[in-house]
PDB file of C-alpha atoms in Angstrom:
ATOM      1  CA  GLN A   1       6.058 -18.444 -48.187  1.00  0.00           C
ATOM      2  CA  TRP A   2       6.553 -17.905 -51.946  1.00  0.00           C
ATOM      3  CA  LEU A   3       5.821 -21.034 -52.524  1.00  0.00           C
ATOM      4  CA  LEU A   4       2.169 -21.413 -50.914  1.00  0.00           C
ATOM      5  CA  SER A   5       1.628 -18.196 -52.047  1.00  0.00           C
ATOM      6  CA  ARG A   6       2.652 -18.111 -56.320  1.00  0.00           C
ATOM      7  CA  THR A   7       2.492 -21.642 -57.327  1.00  0.00           C
ATOM      8  CA  MET A   8      -0.703 -22.740 -54.782  1.00  0.00           C
ATOM      9  CA  GLY A   9      -2.902 -20.547 -54.778  1.00  0.00           C
ATOM     10  CA  CYS A  10      -3.330 -20.153 -51.109  1.00  0.00           C
ATOM     11  CA  PRO A  11      -1.135 -16.850 -50.088  1.00  0.00           C
ATOM     12  CA  HIS A  12      -2.484 -16.869 -46.880  1.00  0.00           C
ATOM     13  CA  SER A  13      -1.605 -21.187 -45.352  1.00  0.00           C
ATOM     14  CA  PHE A  14       1.635 -19.921 -43.645  1.00  0.00           C
ATOM     15  CA  GLU A  15       0.187 -17.909 -41.174  1.00  0.00           C
ATOM     16  CA  PHE A  16      -2.726 -19.540 -41.012  1.00  0.00           C
ATOM     17  CA  ARG A  17      -0.454 -22.397 -40.343  1.00  0.00           C
ATOM     18  CA  ARG A  18       0.789 -20.408 -37.658  1.00  0.00           C
ATOM     19  CA  SER A  19      -1.959 -19.776 -36.070  1.00  0.00           C
ATOM     20  CA  GLU A  20      -3.114 -23.681 -36.220  1.00  0.00           C
ATOM     21  CA  LEU A  21       0.442 -24.316 -33.615  1.00  0.00           C
ATOM     22  CA  GLN A  22      -0.141 -21.241 -31.795  1.00  0.00           C
ATOM     23  CA  SER A  23      -3.199 -22.254 -30.694  1.00  0.00           C
ATOM     24  CA  LEU A  24      -2.094 -25.841 -30.256  1.00  0.00           C
ATOM     25  CA  ARG A  25       0.752 -24.627 -27.843  1.00  0.00           C
ATOM     26  CA  SER A  26      -1.725 -22.309 -26.372  1.00  0.00           C
ATOM     27  CA  ARG A  27      -3.301 -24.842 -24.442  1.00  0.00           C
ATOM     28  CA  GLN A  28      -0.386 -24.973 -22.726  1.00  0.00           C
ATOM     29  CA  ARG A  29       1.293 -21.988 -21.787  1.00  0.00           C
ATOM     30  CA  SER A  30       0.005 -18.599 -22.012  1.00  0.00           C
ATOM     31  CA  GLU A  31       2.243 -16.781 -23.904  1.00  0.00           C
ATOM     32  CA  VAL A  32       3.016 -18.294 -26.839  1.00  0.00           C
ATOM     33  CA  CYS A  33       5.661 -17.562 -30.166  1.00  0.00           C
ATOM     34  CA  VAL A  34       5.159 -19.003 -32.989  1.00  0.00           C
ATOM     35  CA  GLY A  35       9.027 -18.292 -35.689  1.00  0.00           C
ATOM     36  CA  ASP A  36       8.707 -18.426 -39.319  1.00  0.00           C
ATOM     37  CA  ASP A  37      11.066 -21.471 -38.541  1.00  0.00           C
ATOM     38  CA  GLU A  38       9.052 -23.264 -37.020  1.00  0.00           C
ATOM     39  CA  VAL A  39       5.822 -23.273 -39.312  1.00  0.00           C
ATOM     40  CA  VAL A  40       8.302 -23.819 -42.060  1.00  0.00           C
ATOM     41  CA  ASP A  41       9.517 -27.075 -39.374  1.00  0.00           C
ATOM     42  CA  SER A  42       5.702 -28.143 -39.307  1.00  0.00           C
ATOM     43  CA  PHE A  43       5.118 -28.023 -42.578  1.00  0.00           C
ATOM     44  CA  LEU A  44       7.986 -30.345 -43.656  1.00  0.00           C
ATOM     45  CA  SER A  45       6.831 -32.205 -40.996  1.00  0.00           C
ATOM     46  CA  LEU A  46       3.568 -33.763 -42.589  1.00  0.00           C
ATOM     47  CA  VAL A  47       5.975 -34.833 -46.230  1.00  0.00           C
ATOM     48  CA  ASP A  48       9.384 -36.099 -43.639  1.00  0.00           C
ATOM     49  CA  PRO A  49       8.081 -38.946 -41.731  1.00  0.00           C
ATOM     50  CA  GLN A  50      12.396 -38.900 -40.155  1.00  0.00           C
ATOM     51  CA  GLN A  51      11.337 -34.672 -39.425  1.00  0.00           C
ATOM     52  CA  PRO A  52      11.752 -34.349 -35.814  1.00  0.00           C
ATOM     53  CA  GLN A  53       8.957 -32.450 -34.107  1.00  0.00           C
ATOM     54  CA  PRO A  54       8.480 -30.338 -31.352  1.00  0.00           C
ATOM     55  CA  ALA A  55       7.706 -31.573 -27.769  1.00  0.00           C
ATOM     56  CA  ASP A  56       4.388 -30.503 -27.632  1.00  0.00           C
ATOM     57  CA  LEU A  57       2.998 -31.982 -31.069  1.00  0.00           C
ATOM     58  CA  LYS A  58       3.945 -35.431 -30.234  1.00  0.00           C
ATOM     59  CA  GLY A  59       4.896 -36.344 -33.259  1.00  0.00           C
ATOM     60  CA  GLU A  60       1.285 -37.053 -34.310  1.00  0.00           C
ATOM     61  CA  PHE A  61       1.921 -34.957 -37.599  1.00  0.00           C
ATOM     62  CA  ALA A  62       5.435 -37.271 -38.352  1.00  0.00           C
ATOM     63  CA  GLY A  63       4.548 -37.857 -42.798  1.00  0.00           C
ATOM     64  CA  LEU A  64       1.018 -37.323 -42.174  1.00  0.00           C
ATOM     65  CA  LEU A  65       0.537 -36.028 -45.708  1.00  0.00           C
ATOM     66  CA  LEU A  66       2.507 -38.595 -47.185  1.00  0.00           C
ATOM     67  CA  LYS A  67       1.010 -40.997 -46.288  1.00  0.00           C
ATOM     68  CA  TYR A  68      -2.077 -39.791 -46.748  1.00  0.00           C
ATOM     69  CA  LEU A  69      -0.665 -38.936 -50.818  1.00  0.00           C
ATOM     70  CA  GLU A  70       0.552 -42.599 -50.740  1.00  0.00           C
ATOM     71  CA  VAL A  71      -2.780 -43.735 -50.426  1.00  0.00           C
ATOM     72  CA  ALA A  72      -5.145 -40.257 -52.180  1.00  0.00           C
ATOM     73  CA  LYS A  73      -5.811 -40.839 -55.793  1.00  0.00           C
ATOM     74  CA  ILE A  74      -5.704 -37.476 -57.525  1.00  0.00           C
ATOM     75  CA  ALA A  75      -9.500 -38.497 -58.982  1.00  0.00           C
ATOM     76  CA  LEU A  76     -12.237 -41.340 -58.960  1.00  0.00           C
ATOM     77  CA  VAL A  77     -14.970 -42.411 -60.775  1.00  0.00           C
ATOM     78  CA  VAL A  78     -17.995 -42.866 -58.693  1.00  0.00           C
ATOM     79  CA  GLY A  79     -20.573 -44.185 -60.611  1.00  0.00           C
ATOM     80  CA  ASP A  80     -21.579 -41.762 -63.606  1.00  0.00           C
ATOM     81  CA  VAL A  81     -19.624 -38.275 -61.134  1.00  0.00           C
ATOM     82  CA  LEU A  82     -15.589 -37.937 -61.052  1.00  0.00           C
ATOM     83  CA  PHE A  83     -13.909 -36.826 -57.977  1.00  0.00           C
ATOM     84  CA  VAL A  84     -11.238 -34.568 -58.781  1.00  0.00           C
ATOM     85  CA  HIS A  85      -8.444 -32.934 -56.301  1.00  0.00           C
ATOM     86  CA  GLY A  86      -8.844 -29.519 -57.959  1.00  0.00           C
ATOM     87  CA  ALA A  87     -11.314 -28.688 -60.817  1.00  0.00           C
ATOM     88  CA  VAL A  88     -11.870 -30.003 -64.257  1.00  0.00           C
ATOM     89  CA  ASN A  89     -11.814 -27.743 -67.866  1.00  0.00           C
ATOM     90  CA  ASP A  90     -10.952 -27.442 -71.517  1.00  0.00           C
ATOM     91  CA  ASP A  91      -7.480 -26.664 -70.391  1.00  0.00           C
ATOM     92  CA  ASN A  92      -6.805 -29.959 -68.306  1.00  0.00           C
ATOM     93  CA  MET A  93      -9.247 -32.458 -69.001  1.00  0.00           C
ATOM     94  CA  ARG A  94      -7.633 -35.551 -70.982  1.00  0.00           C
ATOM     95  CA  LYS A  95      -4.252 -33.985 -70.466  1.00  0.00           C
ATOM     96  CA  LEU A  96      -0.945 -36.358 -68.377  1.00  0.00           C
ATOM     97  CA  PRO A  97       1.467 -33.928 -67.113  1.00  0.00           C
ATOM     98  CA  PRO A  98       5.373 -34.958 -68.100  1.00  0.00           C
ATOM     99  CA  SER A  99       7.536 -37.226 -65.803  1.00  0.00           C
ATOM    100  CA  ARG A 100      10.040 -38.982 -65.538  1.00  0.00           C
ATOM    101  CA  SER A 101       9.093 -41.334 -68.763  1.00  0.00           C
ATOM    102  CA  CYS A 102       8.034 -38.923 -70.869  1.00  0.00           C
ATOM    103  CA  SER A 103       9.148 -34.843 -71.002  1.00  0.00           C
ATOM    104  CA  GLU A 104       5.913 -33.656 -72.583  1.00  0.00           C
ATOM    105  CA  TRP A 105       2.750 -33.352 -72.199  1.00  0.00           C
ATOM    106  CA  GLN A 106      -0.214 -36.419 -73.166  1.00  0.00           C
ATOM    107  CA  SER A 107      -3.769 -36.417 -73.692  1.00  0.00           C
ATOM    108  CA  ALA A 108      -5.686 -39.505 -72.532  1.00  0.00           C
ATOM    109  CA  ASP A 109      -8.682 -41.059 -75.220  1.00  0.00           C
ATOM    110  CA  ASN A 110     -10.949 -41.125 -73.399  1.00  0.00           C
ATOM    111  CA  LEU A 111     -12.372 -40.617 -69.192  1.00  0.00           C
ATOM    112  CA  MET A 112     -11.642 -43.866 -67.490  1.00  0.00           C
ATOM    113  CA  ASP A 113      -7.659 -43.978 -69.657  1.00  0.00           C
ATOM    114  CA  TRP A 114      -7.243 -40.547 -68.159  1.00  0.00           C
ATOM    115  CA  VAL A 115      -7.881 -40.731 -64.595  1.00  0.00           C
ATOM    116  CA  ASP A 116      -6.274 -44.061 -64.216  1.00  0.00           C
ATOM    117  CA  ALA A 117      -2.892 -42.540 -66.062  1.00  0.00           C
ATOM    118  CA  ILE A 118      -3.420 -39.594 -64.005  1.00  0.00           C
ATOM    119  CA  ASN A 119      -3.544 -41.552 -60.793  1.00  0.00           C
ATOM    120  CA  ALA A 120      -0.421 -43.532 -61.950  1.00  0.00           C
ATOM    121  CA  TRP A 121       1.891 -40.392 -62.541  1.00  0.00           C
ATOM    122  CA  ALA A 122       0.698 -38.963 -59.487  1.00  0.00           C
ATOM    123  CA  THR A 123       1.648 -42.382 -57.053  1.00  0.00           C
ATOM    124  CA  ASP A 124       4.619 -42.311 -59.197  1.00  0.00           C
ATOM    125  CA  GLU A 125       6.163 -38.691 -58.753  1.00  0.00           C
ATOM    126  CA  VAL A 126       4.923 -39.865 -54.399  1.00  0.00           C
ATOM    127  CA  ARG A 127       7.498 -43.204 -54.926  1.00  0.00           C
ATOM    128  CA  ASP A 128      10.057 -40.797 -56.851  1.00  0.00           C
ATOM    129  CA  TYR A 129       9.684 -38.486 -53.221  1.00  0.00           C
ATOM    130  CA  ARG A 130       9.766 -41.149 -51.050  1.00  0.00           C
ATOM    131  CA  ALA A 131      12.758 -42.676 -52.463  1.00  0.00           C
ATOM    132  CA  ASN A 132      14.919 -39.780 -53.054  1.00  0.00           C
ATOM    133  CA  ILE A 133      13.240 -37.435 -49.999  1.00  0.00           C
ATOM    134  CA  ALA A 134      16.911 -36.474 -48.545  1.00  0.00           C
ATOM    135  CA  GLY A 135      17.385 -34.592 -51.819  1.00  0.00           C
ATOM    136  CA  TYR A 136      14.041 -33.226 -51.829  1.00  0.00           C
ATOM    137  CA  LEU A 137      13.828 -32.211 -48.013  1.00  0.00           C
ATOM    138  CA  LYS A 138      17.376 -30.471 -49.165  1.00  0.00           C
ATOM    139  CA  GLU A 139      16.064 -28.540 -51.933  1.00  0.00           C
ATOM    140  CA  MET A 140      13.071 -27.060 -50.005  1.00  0.00           C
ATOM    141  CA  ARG A 141      14.406 -25.765 -47.067  1.00  0.00           C
ATOM    142  CA  ALA A 142      17.314 -24.015 -49.351  1.00  0.00           C
TER     143      ALA A 142
END
């Protein structure tokens, strides 16, 4: 709950997910109680294809977010329009986060270089996550 609220800017998402799970499960049962651990497991199942799924969800969400991230783009230019996940402002335009190959923030020379570099960074991060999934999941569960 802390991670969602403090680092991702979505303080209500944990309870929204609980409500969503209760709705999905109430189709099969009259009274449904979804505990905190079940909500956490449901979030983790989105990024862990090996996460056991509750029988009533039929495994349909296993690794779904990870699969999406493996093909998604953080930034895309179509014609003269920039599409991004999030927002672009003076503080982050052309900025590249630290990576395994460079521990400092970098700046791209122009928009297209930035789009290419930020997408390459994201692809590298997802590949690293996939390659080290057990360690990351252990950290998230701690």
